[in-house]
Coordinates of N, CA, C and O in Angstrom, one line a residue:
X1 N 212.1 55.3 142.5 CA 212.6 54.3 141.5 C 212.7 55.0 140.2 O 211.8 55.7 139.7
X2 N 213.9 54.9 139.7 CA 214.2 55.5 138.4 C 214.6 54.6 137.3 O 215.4 53.5 137.6
X3 N 214.1 54.6 136.0 CA 214.7 54.0 135.0 C 215.2 54.6 133.9 O 214.8 55.8 133.9
X4 N 216.1 54.0 133.1 CA 216.7 54.7 132.1 C 216.5 54.0 130.8 O 216.5 52.6 130.8
X5 N 216.0 54.5 129.9 CA 215.8 53.9 128.4 C 216.9 54.2 127.4 O 216.7 54.1 126.3
X6 N 217.9 54.8 128.0 CA 219.3 55.0 127.1 C 219.5 53.8 126.1 O 219.9 54.0 125.0
X7 N 219.5 52.6 126.7 CA 219.7 51.5 125.8 C 218.8 51.3 124.5 O 219.2 50.9 123.6
X8 N 217.5 51.7 124.8 CA 216.6 51.7 123.9 C 216.8 52.6 122.8 O 216.9 52.1 121.6
X9 N 217.3 53.7 123.1 CA 217.5 54.9 122.1 C 218.8 54.3 121.2 O 218.9 54.5 120.0
X10 N 219.8 53.7 121.9 CA 220.9 53.3 121.2 C 220.8 52.1 120.3 O 221.1 52.0 119.3
X11 N 219.7 51.1 120.7 CA 219.4 50.1 120.0 C 218.7 50.5 118.7 O 218.8 49.8 117.6
X12 N 217.6 51.4 118.8 CA 216.8 51.9 117.6 C 217.8 52.4 116.7 O 217.6 52.4 115.5
X13 N 218.8 53.3 117.1 CA 220.0 53.9 116.1 C 220.6 52.7 115.5 O 220.7 52.8 114.4
X14 N 220.9 51.9 116.0 CA 221.7 50.5 115.5 C 220.9 50.0 114.4 O 221.4 49.4 113.4
X15 N 219.6 49.8 114.7 CA 218.6 49.3 113.8 C 218.1 50.2 112.7 O 217.2 49.9 112.0
X16 N 218.7 51.6 112.8 CA 218.4 52.5 111.7 C 216.8 52.8 111.7 O 216.3 52.6 110.8
X17 N 216.4 52.9 113.0 CA 215.0 53.2 113.2 C 214.9 54.5 114.0 O 215.9 54.8 114.7
X18 N 213.8 55.3 113.7 CA 213.7 56.6 114.6 C 212.4 56.3 115.4 O 211.8 55.1 115.5
X19 N 212.2 57.1 116.4 CA 211.1 57.0 117.4 C 209.7 56.8 116.9 O 208.9 56.2 117.3
X20 N 209.5 57.5 115.8 CA 208.2 57.6 115.2 C 207.9 56.2 114.6 O 206.8 55.4 114.6
X21 N 209.0 55.5 113.9 CA 208.8 54.1 113.5 C 208.7 53.1 114.5 O 208.0 52.1 114.4
X22 N 209.4 53.4 115.6 CA 209.3 52.5 116.8 C 207.9 52.5 117.2 O 207.3 51.3 117.5
X23 N 207.4 53.7 117.4 CA 205.9 53.8 117.8 C 204.9 53.0 117.1 O 204.1 52.5 117.5
X24 N 205.1 53.4 115.7 CA 204.1 52.7 114.8 C 204.3 51.2 114.7 O 203.3 50.4 114.6
X25 N 205.6 50.7 114.6 CA 205.7 49.3 114.5 C 205.4 48.6 115.8 O 204.7 47.3 115.8
X26 N 205.6 49.1 117.0 CA 205.4 48.5 118.2 C 203.9 48.8 118.6 O 203.4 48.0 119.7
X27 N 203.2 49.7 118.0 CA 201.8 49.9 118.4 C 201.6 50.5 119.6 O 200.7 50.2 120.4
X28 N 202.5 51.5 120.1 CA 202.3 52.1 121.4 C 201.9 53.5 121.0 O 202.0 54.0 119.7
X29 N 201.4 54.2 122.0 CA 200.8 55.5 121.9 C 202.1 56.7 121.9 O 203.0 56.3 122.5
X30 N 201.5 57.8 121.3 CA 202.5 59.0 121.5 C 202.7 59.3 122.9 O 203.9 59.6 123.4
X31 N 201.8 59.1 123.8 CA 202.0 59.4 125.2 C 203.0 58.5 125.8 O 203.9 58.8 126.7
X32 N 202.9 57.2 125.3 CA 203.9 56.2 126.1 C 205.4 56.5 125.4 O 206.3 56.4 126.2
X33 N 205.4 57.0 124.3 CA 206.8 57.3 123.7 C 207.3 58.4 124.4 O 208.4 58.5 124.7
X34 N 206.4 59.4 124.7 CA 206.6 60.7 125.4 C 207.5 60.5 126.8 O 208.4 60.8 127.4
X35 N 206.6 59.2 127.5 CA 207.0 58.9 128.8 C 208.4 58.1 128.8 O 209.3 58.2 129.6
X36 N 208.6 57.5 127.6 CA 209.9 56.8 127.6 C 210.9 57.9 127.4 O 212.1 57.7 127.9
X37 N 210.7 58.8 126.5 CA 211.6 59.9 126.3 C 212.1 60.6 127.6 O 213.2 61.2 127.8
X38 N 211.2 60.5 128.7 CA 211.4 61.4 129.8 C 211.9 60.3 131.0 O 212.0 60.7 132.2
X39 N 212.3 59.2 130.5 CA 212.6 58.0 131.6 C 211.7 57.9 132.7 O 212.0 57.7 133.7
X40 N 210.4 57.8 132.4 CA 209.3 57.7 133.3 C 208.9 56.2 132.9 O 209.0 55.5 132.0
X41 N 208.0 55.8 134.0 CA 207.6 54.3 133.9 C 206.5 54.1 133.0 O 205.7 55.0 132.6
X42 N 206.5 53.0 132.1 CA 205.5 52.7 131.3 C 205.0 51.2 131.5 O 205.8 50.4 132.2
X43 N 204.1 50.7 130.9 CA 203.6 49.5 131.2 C 204.4 48.3 130.5 O 205.3 48.5 129.8
X44 N 204.5 47.2 131.5 CA 205.2 46.1 130.9 C 204.7 45.6 129.6 O 205.5 45.2 128.8
X45 N 203.4 45.8 129.2 CA 203.0 45.5 128.0 C 203.5 46.4 126.9 O 203.9 45.6 125.7
X46 N 203.7 47.7 127.1 CA 204.4 48.4 126.1 C 205.9 47.9 125.9 O 206.3 47.8 124.7
X47 N 206.6 47.7 127.0 CA 207.9 47.2 126.9 C 208.1 45.9 126.2 O 209.0 45.5 125.4
X48 N 207.1 45.0 126.5 CA 207.0 43.7 125.7 C 206.8 43.8 124.2 O 207.4 43.2 123.5
X49 N 205.9 44.8 123.9 CA 205.7 45.1 122.3 C 206.9 45.4 121.7 O 207.5 45.1 120.6
X50 N 207.8 46.5 122.3 CA 209.1 46.9 121.9 C 210.0 45.9 121.8 O 210.7 45.7 120.8
X51 N 210.1 45.0 122.9 CA 211.1 43.9 122.8 C 210.8 42.9 121.6 O 211.7 42.4 120.8
X52 N 209.6 42.7 121.3 CA 208.9 41.9 120.2 C 209.5 42.4 118.9 O 210.0 41.8 118.1
X53 N 209.3 43.7 118.7 CA 209.6 44.3 117.5 C 211.1 44.3 117.1 O 211.6 44.2 116.1
X54 N 212.0 44.7 118.3 CA 213.3 44.8 118.2 C 213.9 43.4 118.4 O 215.2 43.4 118.2
X55 N 213.2 42.4 118.7 CA 213.8 41.0 118.9 C 215.0 41.1 120.0 O 216.0 40.8 119.6
X56 N 214.5 41.7 121.1 CA 215.6 41.8 122.2 C 214.9 41.5 123.5 O 213.8 41.2 123.5
X57 N 215.6 41.3 124.5 CA 215.2 41.2 125.9 C 215.1 42.5 126.7 O 215.7 43.5 126.1
X58 N 214.2 42.5 127.7 CA 213.8 43.6 128.3 C 215.1 44.4 128.8 O 215.3 45.6 129.0
X59 N 216.3 43.6 129.2 CA 217.4 44.3 129.8 C 218.2 44.9 128.7 O 219.2 45.8 128.9
X60 N 217.8 44.8 127.5 CA 218.4 45.4 126.3 C 217.9 46.9 126.2 O 218.6 47.5 125.3
X61 N 216.8 47.1 126.7 CA 216.2 48.3 126.4 C 215.8 49.3 127.8 O 215.6 50.4 127.6
X62 N 215.9 48.6 128.8 CA 215.7 49.4 130.1 C 216.6 49.1 131.1 O 217.1 47.8 131.3
X63 N 216.9 50.1 132.1 CA 218.1 49.8 133.1 C 217.5 50.5 134.4 O 217.1 51.6 134.3
X64 N 217.6 49.7 135.4 CA 217.3 50.3 136.8 C 218.2 51.2 137.1 O 219.5 50.8 137.1
X65 N 218.1 52.4 137.6 CA 219.0 53.4 138.0 C 218.9 53.8 139.5 O 217.7 54.2 139.9
X66 N 219.8 53.5 140.4 CA 219.6 53.9 141.8 C 219.7 55.3 141.9 O 220.2 56.1 141.0
X67 N 219.0 55.8 143.0 CA 219.1 57.3 143.3 C 220.5 58.0 143.5 O 220.6 59.0 142.9
X68 N 221.4 57.2 143.9 CA 222.8 57.5 144.0 C 223.3 57.9 142.7 O 224.0 58.9 142.4
X69 N 223.0 57.0 141.7 CA 223.5 57.2 140.4 C 222.8 58.4 139.6 O 223.5 59.2 138.9
X70 N 221.8 58.6 139.8 CA 220.9 59.7 139.4 C 221.6 61.2 140.0 O 221.8 62.0 139.2
X71 N 221.7 61.2 141.3 CA 222.4 62.5 141.7 C 223.7 62.5 141.2 O 224.3 63.6 140.9
X72 N 224.5 61.4 141.1 CA 225.9 61.5 140.7 C 226.0 62.0 139.2 O 226.8 62.8 138.7
X73 N 225.0 61.7 138.4 CA 225.0 62.1 136.8 C 224.5 63.4 136.6 O 224.7 64.3 135.8
X74 N 223.9 64.0 137.8 CA 223.3 65.4 137.8 C 224.5 66.3 138.0 O 224.5 67.4 137.3
X75 N 225.3 65.9 138.8 CA 226.3 66.9 139.2 C 227.5 67.0 138.1 O 227.9 66.9 137.2

């Protein structure tokens, strides 16, 4: 199971925010931010906090990527 947080990074750029500001405003840990940066899984609580701060829905920040898409993008 693979997730992509590319939408999150685009959204924070649009909102003129950086990752450190996101971490501080959402009250998430540095390790959670690191996991997001590596497209690893994080808790729904952390995603909920991010959605609250950015005033968005979860589909605006995370996307499920199938294994086929991952392999295709690697090539």
